[in-house]
Every structure is written in C-alpha cells, then in structure tokens.
Amino acid sequence: MKRRHMMGVLLAALMPATRAHAKAVTLLRRGGVLLMRHAVTEPGIGDPPGFRLGDCSTQRTLSDAGRRQAIAAGERLRTAGVRFDEIWSSAWCRCLDTAALMAPNQPVRSEPALNSIFAGQGDRDAQTSALRQLIAGLPQERQVLAITHQVNVLALTGDDLAMGGAILLAPDGRGGIRRLGRIGPDGGQ
C-alpha cells in the first residue's frame, strides 16, 4: 500500500492540470491565498514524542516523494504564470521545506496562525481567527502561498485535504473570506 501511494504521488506530479486546477490557477493570478497542506511526509501522524520546533531531526519530515511533489507543484504554478507576493508557513520543518521547495529564492515568513493545532497544540480558535483575519485583510490582488497542516485547513474551511492539496481563498471585501476553488495533489478536484 505504501508503494502504491508513493507511485500515485509521483504520477500525480506529472499529470497535466485538470480544468478545475486551471480555473483555480486563473483565479489565483488575480489574487488570493493558496492555503496548502504540506507535501507528503514520512509515514506517521503528528510528530514523535519529544519533538522540538527548530530541530528537524525530531519531527516528521518530508519524504523524497514529498520533496519531488513540492518542487513539481511550484514548477507547475510558475509555468502557469503564478508569482507569489508573499510566502507564509507554519514553523514545522515539513511546512517550511514545502514552501522553500515550491518557491525557491523567495523569503518564507513563519506565521504563528499556521502552526499545528493537532492534539491540543496551539490554540485552535485563536489561530483560526487570526488566519481568517490575515486573509480577509489582504489587498484583493495579493498572491500568497500559505503552507500549514490538515487540522488547520479543516478548522478554517471544513476541507480535509490530502498532503499537497490546497484551497484557494480570497478576501470577500466585507471583512471575511471566500473559497474560490480547490486544487488536489492530483492537479484538481
């Protein structure tokens, strides 16, 4: 099963974009936040006991397939004409690495609102509210890549994303956010 999943990830990175993906990318070029779950990691859930932020050797990190997935996703977005004005990331290594691989040579801002809220870490309500306010306060034309965790995406949008999946969000002009589309790790949904 593990090998089949890894092959699926590799094939997905090579597949052409679907119409849903193409539509979401077109909308993103006009502005918005691509809220993405980090790329594929080594097997496991959460992090090992005693993990420490800032010490990647203590965390669950990207697998080789995840690194290839992040690089391919960034290349596909650049080819489609997407240029991010800002890159935000959770402080977890798997998120920072996803951001760096997708947008090489661009600064990545560690954003506390994106930090994991898994298993009682962080403050779910406060971080979700802070993230909603960050997105709602962006200029309409701003293009942002935000890398986070499954539980954070679920708390904000109700979507349960696979690793490498993303949702396109934008300010709604009334102090809230709106959902513009979803891009799965396979290129669209």
PDB file of C-alpha atoms in Angstrom:
ATOM      1  CA  MET A   1       0.000   0.000   0.000  1.00  0.00           C
ATOM      2  CA  LYS A   2       2.819   2.414   0.857  1.00  0.00           C
ATOM      3  CA  ARG A   3       4.497   1.824  -2.517  1.00  0.00           C
ATOM      4  CA  ARG A   4       1.178   2.321  -4.374  1.00  0.00           C
ATOM      5  CA  HIS A   5       0.650   5.639  -2.534  1.00  0.00           C
ATOM      6  CA  MET A   6       4.162   6.825  -3.390  1.00  0.00           C
ATOM      7  CA  MET A   7       3.696   5.894  -7.047  1.00  0.00           C
ATOM      8  CA  GLY A   8       0.389   7.776  -7.061  1.00  0.00           C
ATOM      9  CA  VAL A   9       2.122  10.861  -5.665  1.00  0.00           C
ATOM     10  CA  LEU A  10       4.837  10.674  -8.304  1.00  0.00           C
ATOM     11  CA  LEU A  11       2.374  10.167 -11.137  1.00  0.00           C
ATOM     12  CA  ALA A  12       0.155  12.958  -9.833  1.00  0.00           C
ATOM     13  CA  ALA A  13       3.034  15.414 -10.012  1.00  0.00           C
ATOM     14  CA  LEU A  14       3.468  14.587 -13.688  1.00  0.00           C
ATOM     15  CA  MET A  15      -0.213  14.669 -14.708  1.00  0.00           C
ATOM     16  CA  PRO A  16      -1.492  17.598 -16.747  1.00  0.00           C
ATOM     17  CA  ALA A  17      -3.676  20.093 -14.933  1.00  0.00           C
ATOM     18  CA  THR A  18      -7.404  19.475 -14.884  1.00  0.00           C
ATOM     19  CA  ARG A  19      -9.961  22.139 -15.768  1.00  0.00           C
ATOM     20  CA  ALA A  20     -10.627  22.714 -12.058  1.00  0.00           C
ATOM     21  CA  HIS A  21      -6.916  23.255 -11.499  1.00  0.00           C
ATOM     22  CA  ALA A  22      -6.682  25.586 -14.498  1.00  0.00           C
ATOM     23  CA  LYS A  23      -9.652  27.629 -13.248  1.00  0.00           C
ATOM     24  CA  ALA A  24      -8.190  27.905  -9.735  1.00  0.00           C
ATOM     25  CA  VAL A  25      -4.813  28.971 -11.143  1.00  0.00           C
ATOM     26  CA  THR A  26      -6.504  31.618 -13.307  1.00  0.00           C
ATOM     27  CA  LEU A  27      -8.284  32.964 -10.227  1.00  0.00           C
ATOM     28  CA  LEU A  28      -5.062  32.868  -8.176  1.00  0.00           C
ATOM     29  CA  ARG A  29      -3.257  35.017 -10.760  1.00  0.00           C
ATOM     30  CA  ARG A  30      -5.861  37.696  -9.946  1.00  0.00           C
ATOM     31  CA  GLY A  31      -5.088  37.436  -6.217  1.00  0.00           C
ATOM     32  CA  GLY A  32      -5.781  35.204  -3.267  1.00  0.00           C
ATOM     33  CA  VAL A  33      -4.254  32.780  -0.826  1.00  0.00           C
ATOM     34  CA  LEU A  34      -3.304  29.274  -1.858  1.00  0.00           C
ATOM     35  CA  LEU A  35      -3.759  27.543   1.511  1.00  0.00           C
ATOM     36  CA  MET A  36      -1.887  24.283   1.180  1.00  0.00           C
ATOM     37  CA  ARG A  37      -1.329  21.259   3.353  1.00  0.00           C
ATOM     38  CA  HIS A  38       2.380  20.416   3.395  1.00  0.00           C
ATOM     39  CA  ALA A  39       3.669  17.906   0.846  1.00  0.00           C
ATOM     40  CA  VAL A  40       3.910  14.155   1.508  1.00  0.00           C
ATOM     41  CA  THR A  41       5.828  13.186   4.639  1.00  0.00           C
ATOM     42  CA  GLU A  42       7.462  10.122   6.062  1.00  0.00           C
ATOM     43  CA  PRO A  43       4.778   7.779   7.465  1.00  0.00           C
ATOM     44  CA  GLY A  44       3.094   8.720  10.723  1.00  0.00           C
ATOM     45  CA  ILE A  45       0.635  11.056  12.336  1.00  0.00           C
ATOM     46  CA  GLY A  46       1.685  14.187  14.150  1.00  0.00           C
ATOM     47  CA  ASP A  47       5.249  14.194  15.424  1.00  0.00           C
ATOM     48  CA  PRO A  48       7.306  11.796  17.536  1.00  0.00           C
ATOM     49  CA  PRO A  49       7.189  12.292  21.328  1.00  0.00           C
ATOM     50  CA  GLY A  50       9.601  14.996  22.426  1.00  0.00           C
ATOM     51  CA  PHE A  51       9.756  16.754  19.060  1.00  0.00           C
ATOM     52  CA  ARG A  52      11.089  20.314  19.063  1.00  0.00           C
ATOM     53  CA  LEU A  53      10.401  23.144  16.665  1.00  0.00           C
ATOM     54  CA  GLY A  54      13.631  24.285  15.086  1.00  0.00           C
ATOM     55  CA  ASP A  55      15.109  20.781  15.217  1.00  0.00           C
ATOM     56  CA  CYS A  56      14.002  18.917  12.110  1.00  0.00           C
ATOM     57  CA  SER A  57      15.663  15.704  13.297  1.00  0.00           C
ATOM     58  CA  THR A  58      12.943  15.432  15.972  1.00  0.00           C
ATOM     59  CA  GLN A  59       9.978  15.997  13.616  1.00  0.00           C
ATOM     60  CA  ARG A  60       8.142  14.040  10.928  1.00  0.00           C
ATOM     61  CA  THR A  61       9.615  15.477   7.741  1.00  0.00           C
ATOM     62  CA  LEU A  62       9.015  15.389   4.007  1.00  0.00           C
ATOM     63  CA  SER A  63       9.714  12.125   2.235  1.00  0.00           C
ATOM     64  CA  ASP A  64      11.650  12.017  -1.031  1.00  0.00           C
ATOM     65  CA  ALA A  65       8.299  11.816  -2.813  1.00  0.00           C
ATOM     66  CA  GLY A  66       7.097  14.867  -0.875  1.00  0.00           C
ATOM     67  CA  ARG A  67      10.149  16.873  -1.886  1.00  0.00           C
ATOM     68  CA  ARG A  68       9.538  15.951  -5.536  1.00  0.00           C
ATOM     69  CA  GLN A  69       5.842  16.791  -5.105  1.00  0.00           C
ATOM     70  CA  ALA A  70       6.618  20.269  -3.718  1.00  0.00           C
ATOM     71  CA  ILE A  71       9.150  21.021  -6.460  1.00  0.00           C
ATOM     72  CA  ALA A  72       6.726  19.874  -9.184  1.00  0.00           C
ATOM     73  CA  ALA A  73       3.840  21.889  -7.704  1.00  0.00           C
ATOM     74  CA  GLY A  74       5.966  25.038  -7.626  1.00  0.00           C
ATOM     75  CA  GLU A  75       7.146  24.486 -11.196  1.00  0.00           C
ATOM     76  CA  ARG A  76       3.569  23.967 -12.404  1.00  0.00           C
ATOM     77  CA  LEU A  77       2.418  27.176 -10.745  1.00  0.00           C
ATOM     78  CA  ARG A  78       5.334  29.178 -12.161  1.00  0.00           C
ATOM     79  CA  THR A  79       4.688  27.730 -15.630  1.00  0.00           C
ATOM     80  CA  ALA A  80       1.060  28.824 -15.261  1.00  0.00           C
ATOM     81  CA  GLY A  81       2.207  32.373 -14.503  1.00  0.00           C
ATOM     82  CA  VAL A  82       1.648  32.408 -10.738  1.00  0.00           C
ATOM     83  CA  ARG A  83       4.149  34.556  -8.838  1.00  0.00           C
ATOM     84  CA  PHE A  84       3.631  34.791  -5.105  1.00  0.00           C
ATOM     85  CA  ASP A  85       3.994  38.167  -3.419  1.00  0.00           C
ATOM     86  CA  GLU A  86       4.367  36.505  -0.029  1.00  0.00           C
ATOM     87  CA  ILE A  87       5.079  33.019   1.307  1.00  0.00           C
ATOM     88  CA  TRP A  88       3.745  32.128   4.770  1.00  0.00           C
ATOM     89  CA  SER A  89       4.441  28.886   6.603  1.00  0.00           C
ATOM     90  CA  SER A  90       3.905  27.017   9.819  1.00  0.00           C
ATOM     91  CA  ALA A  91       7.115  26.780  11.852  1.00  0.00           C
ATOM     92  CA  TRP A  92       7.172  22.966  11.409  1.00  0.00           C
ATOM     93  CA  CYS A  93      10.010  21.762   9.175  1.00  0.00           C
ATOM     94  CA  ARG A  94       7.710  19.859   6.771  1.00  0.00           C
ATOM     95  CA  CYS A  95       5.841  23.104   6.056  1.00  0.00           C
ATOM     96  CA  LEU A  96       8.915  25.314   5.809  1.00  0.00           C
ATOM     97  CA  ASP A  97      10.541  22.782   3.480  1.00  0.00           C
ATOM     98  CA  THR A  98       7.417  22.574   1.294  1.00  0.00           C
ATOM     99  CA  ALA A  99       7.377  26.376   0.984  1.00  0.00           C
ATOM    100  CA  ALA A 100      11.105  26.604   0.208  1.00  0.00           C
ATOM    101  CA  LEU A 101      10.913  23.875  -2.441  1.00  0.00           C
ATOM    102  CA  MET A 102       7.826  25.363  -4.095  1.00  0.00           C
ATOM    103  CA  ALA A 103       9.136  28.920  -4.171  1.00  0.00           C
ATOM    104  CA  PRO A 104      12.935  28.791  -4.187  1.00  0.00           C
ATOM    105  CA  ASN A 105      14.763  32.068  -3.652  1.00  0.00           C
ATOM    106  CA  GLN A 106      11.725  33.705  -2.080  1.00  0.00           C
ATOM    107  CA  PRO A 107      11.631  34.631   1.601  1.00  0.00           C
ATOM    108  CA  VAL A 108       9.352  32.481   3.756  1.00  0.00           C
ATOM    109  CA  ARG A 109       7.637  34.129   6.727  1.00  0.00           C
ATOM    110  CA  SER A 110       6.937  31.861   9.680  1.00  0.00           C
ATOM    111  CA  GLU A 111       3.310  32.651  10.549  1.00  0.00           C
ATOM    112  CA  PRO A 112       2.096  31.511  14.008  1.00  0.00           C
ATOM    113  CA  ALA A 113      -1.527  31.303  12.826  1.00  0.00           C
ATOM    114  CA  LEU A 114      -0.441  28.424  10.549  1.00  0.00           C
ATOM    115  CA  ASN A 115       1.291  26.413  13.303  1.00  0.00           C
ATOM    116  CA  SER A 116      -0.175  22.995  14.003  1.00  0.00           C
ATOM    117  CA  ILE A 117      -3.181  22.707  16.284  1.00  0.00           C
ATOM    118  CA  PHE A 118      -3.016  18.898  16.242  1.00  0.00           C
ATOM    119  CA  ALA A 119      -3.655  17.056  19.518  1.00  0.00           C
ATOM    120  CA  GLY A 120      -4.089  20.151  21.654  1.00  0.00           C
ATOM    121  CA  GLN A 121      -1.069  22.056  20.372  1.00  0.00           C
ATOM    122  CA  GLY A 122      -1.569  25.766  19.954  1.00  0.00           C
ATOM    123  CA  ASP A 123      -4.917  27.487  20.319  1.00  0.00           C
ATOM    124  CA  ARG A 124      -7.363  26.280  17.658  1.00  0.00           C
ATOM    125  CA  ASP A 125      -9.870  29.124  17.968  1.00  0.00           C
ATOM    126  CA  ALA A 126      -7.333  31.944  18.279  1.00  0.00           C
ATOM    127  CA  GLN A 127      -5.149  30.699  15.415  1.00  0.00           C
ATOM    128  CA  THR A 128      -8.115  30.057  13.115  1.00  0.00           C
ATOM    129  CA  SER A 129      -9.457  33.545  13.851  1.00  0.00           C
ATOM    130  CA  ALA A 130      -6.022  35.107  13.274  1.00  0.00           C
ATOM    131  CA  LEU A 131      -5.636  33.293   9.938  1.00  0.00           C
ATOM    132  CA  ARG A 132      -9.116  34.366   8.831  1.00  0.00           C
ATOM    133  CA  GLN A 133      -8.235  37.987   9.703  1.00  0.00           C
ATOM    134  CA  LEU A 134      -4.894  37.797   7.861  1.00  0.00           C
ATOM    135  CA  ILE A 135      -6.587  36.583   4.686  1.00  0.00           C
ATOM    136  CA  ALA A 136      -9.537  38.981   4.993  1.00  0.00           C
ATOM    137  CA  GLY A 137      -7.163  41.927   5.366  1.00  0.00           C
ATOM    138  CA  LEU A 138      -5.135  41.267   2.223  1.00  0.00           C
ATOM    139  CA  PRO A 139      -5.411  43.517  -0.820  1.00  0.00           C
ATOM    140  CA  GLN A 140      -7.556  41.730  -3.438  1.00  0.00           C
ATOM    141  CA  GLU A 141      -4.692  41.396  -5.953  1.00  0.00           C
ATOM    142  CA  ARG A 142      -2.139  39.979  -3.477  1.00  0.00           C
ATOM    143  CA  GLN A 143      -0.935  36.413  -4.214  1.00  0.00           C
ATOM    144  CA  VAL A 144       0.059  34.434  -1.136  1.00  0.00           C
ATOM    145  CA  LEU A 145       1.194  30.848  -0.642  1.00  0.00           C
ATOM    146  CA  ALA A 146       0.395  29.628   2.892  1.00  0.00           C
ATOM    147  CA  ILE A 147       1.637  26.185   3.993  1.00  0.00           C
ATOM    148  CA  THR A 148       0.041  24.561   7.018  1.00  0.00           C
ATOM    149  CA  HIS A 149      -1.384  21.321   8.413  1.00  0.00           C
ATOM    150  CA  GLN A 150      -4.506  19.256   7.724  1.00  0.00           C
ATOM    151  CA  VAL A 151      -6.120  20.161  11.061  1.00  0.00           C
ATOM    152  CA  ASN A 152      -5.632  23.888  10.447  1.00  0.00           C
ATOM    153  CA  VAL A 153      -7.197  23.724   6.980  1.00  0.00           C
ATOM    154  CA  LEU A 154     -10.081  21.686   8.398  1.00  0.00           C
ATOM    155  CA  ALA A 155     -10.664  24.236  11.183  1.00  0.00           C
ATOM    156  CA  LEU A 156     -10.715  27.186   8.776  1.00  0.00           C
ATOM    157  CA  THR A 157     -12.555  25.733   5.783  1.00  0.00           C
ATOM    158  CA  GLY A 158     -14.041  22.363   6.714  1.00  0.00           C
ATOM    159  CA  ASP A 159     -11.973  20.729   3.953  1.00  0.00           C
ATOM    160  CA  ASP A 160      -9.944  17.605   4.709  1.00  0.00           C
ATOM    161  CA  LEU A 161      -7.014  17.864   2.315  1.00  0.00           C
ATOM    162  CA  ALA A 162      -4.582  15.164   1.285  1.00  0.00           C
ATOM    163  CA  MET A 163      -0.918  16.055   1.666  1.00  0.00           C
ATOM    164  CA  GLY A 164      -0.068  18.522  -1.072  1.00  0.00           C
ATOM    165  CA  GLY A 165      -3.704  19.546  -1.594  1.00  0.00           C
ATOM    166  CA  ALA A 166      -4.723  23.195  -1.498  1.00  0.00           C
ATOM    167  CA  ILE A 167      -7.692  25.525  -1.311  1.00  0.00           C
ATOM    168  CA  LEU A 168      -7.781  28.931  -2.931  1.00  0.00           C
ATOM    169  CA  LEU A 169      -9.199  31.608  -0.633  1.00  0.00           C
ATOM    170  CA  ALA A 170      -9.612  35.350  -1.037  1.00  0.00           C
ATOM    171  CA  PRO A 171     -10.877  38.330   0.944  1.00  0.00           C
ATOM    172  CA  ASP A 172     -14.604  38.773   0.369  1.00  0.00           C
ATOM    173  CA  GLY A 173     -14.448  42.578   0.582  1.00  0.00           C
ATOM    174  CA  ARG A 174     -16.661  42.592   3.695  1.00  0.00           C
ATOM    175  CA  GLY A 175     -14.097  41.568   6.299  1.00  0.00           C
ATOM    176  CA  GLY A 176     -14.393  37.827   5.680  1.00  0.00           C
ATOM    177  CA  ILE A 177     -13.008  35.249   3.306  1.00  0.00           C
ATOM    178  CA  ARG A 178     -14.430  33.297   0.395  1.00  0.00           C
ATOM    179  CA  ARG A 179     -13.476  29.987  -1.129  1.00  0.00           C
ATOM    180  CA  LEU A 180     -12.599  30.148  -4.834  1.00  0.00           C
ATOM    181  CA  GLY A 181     -11.578  26.578  -5.557  1.00  0.00           C
ATOM    182  CA  ARG A 182      -9.686  23.523  -4.542  1.00  0.00           C
ATOM    183  CA  ILE A 183      -6.568  22.024  -6.033  1.00  0.00           C
ATOM    184  CA  GLY A 184      -5.876  18.451  -5.105  1.00  0.00           C
ATOM    185  CA  PRO A 185      -2.418  16.918  -5.115  1.00  0.00           C
ATOM    186  CA  ASP A 186      -3.501  15.337  -8.398  1.00  0.00           C
ATOM    187  CA  GLY A 187      -3.965  18.747 -10.004  1.00  0.00           C
ATOM    188  CA  GLY A 188      -7.630  19.427  -9.327  1.00  0.00           C
ATOM    189  CA  GLN A 189     -10.960  18.411  -7.873  1.00  0.00           C
TER     190      GLN A 189
END
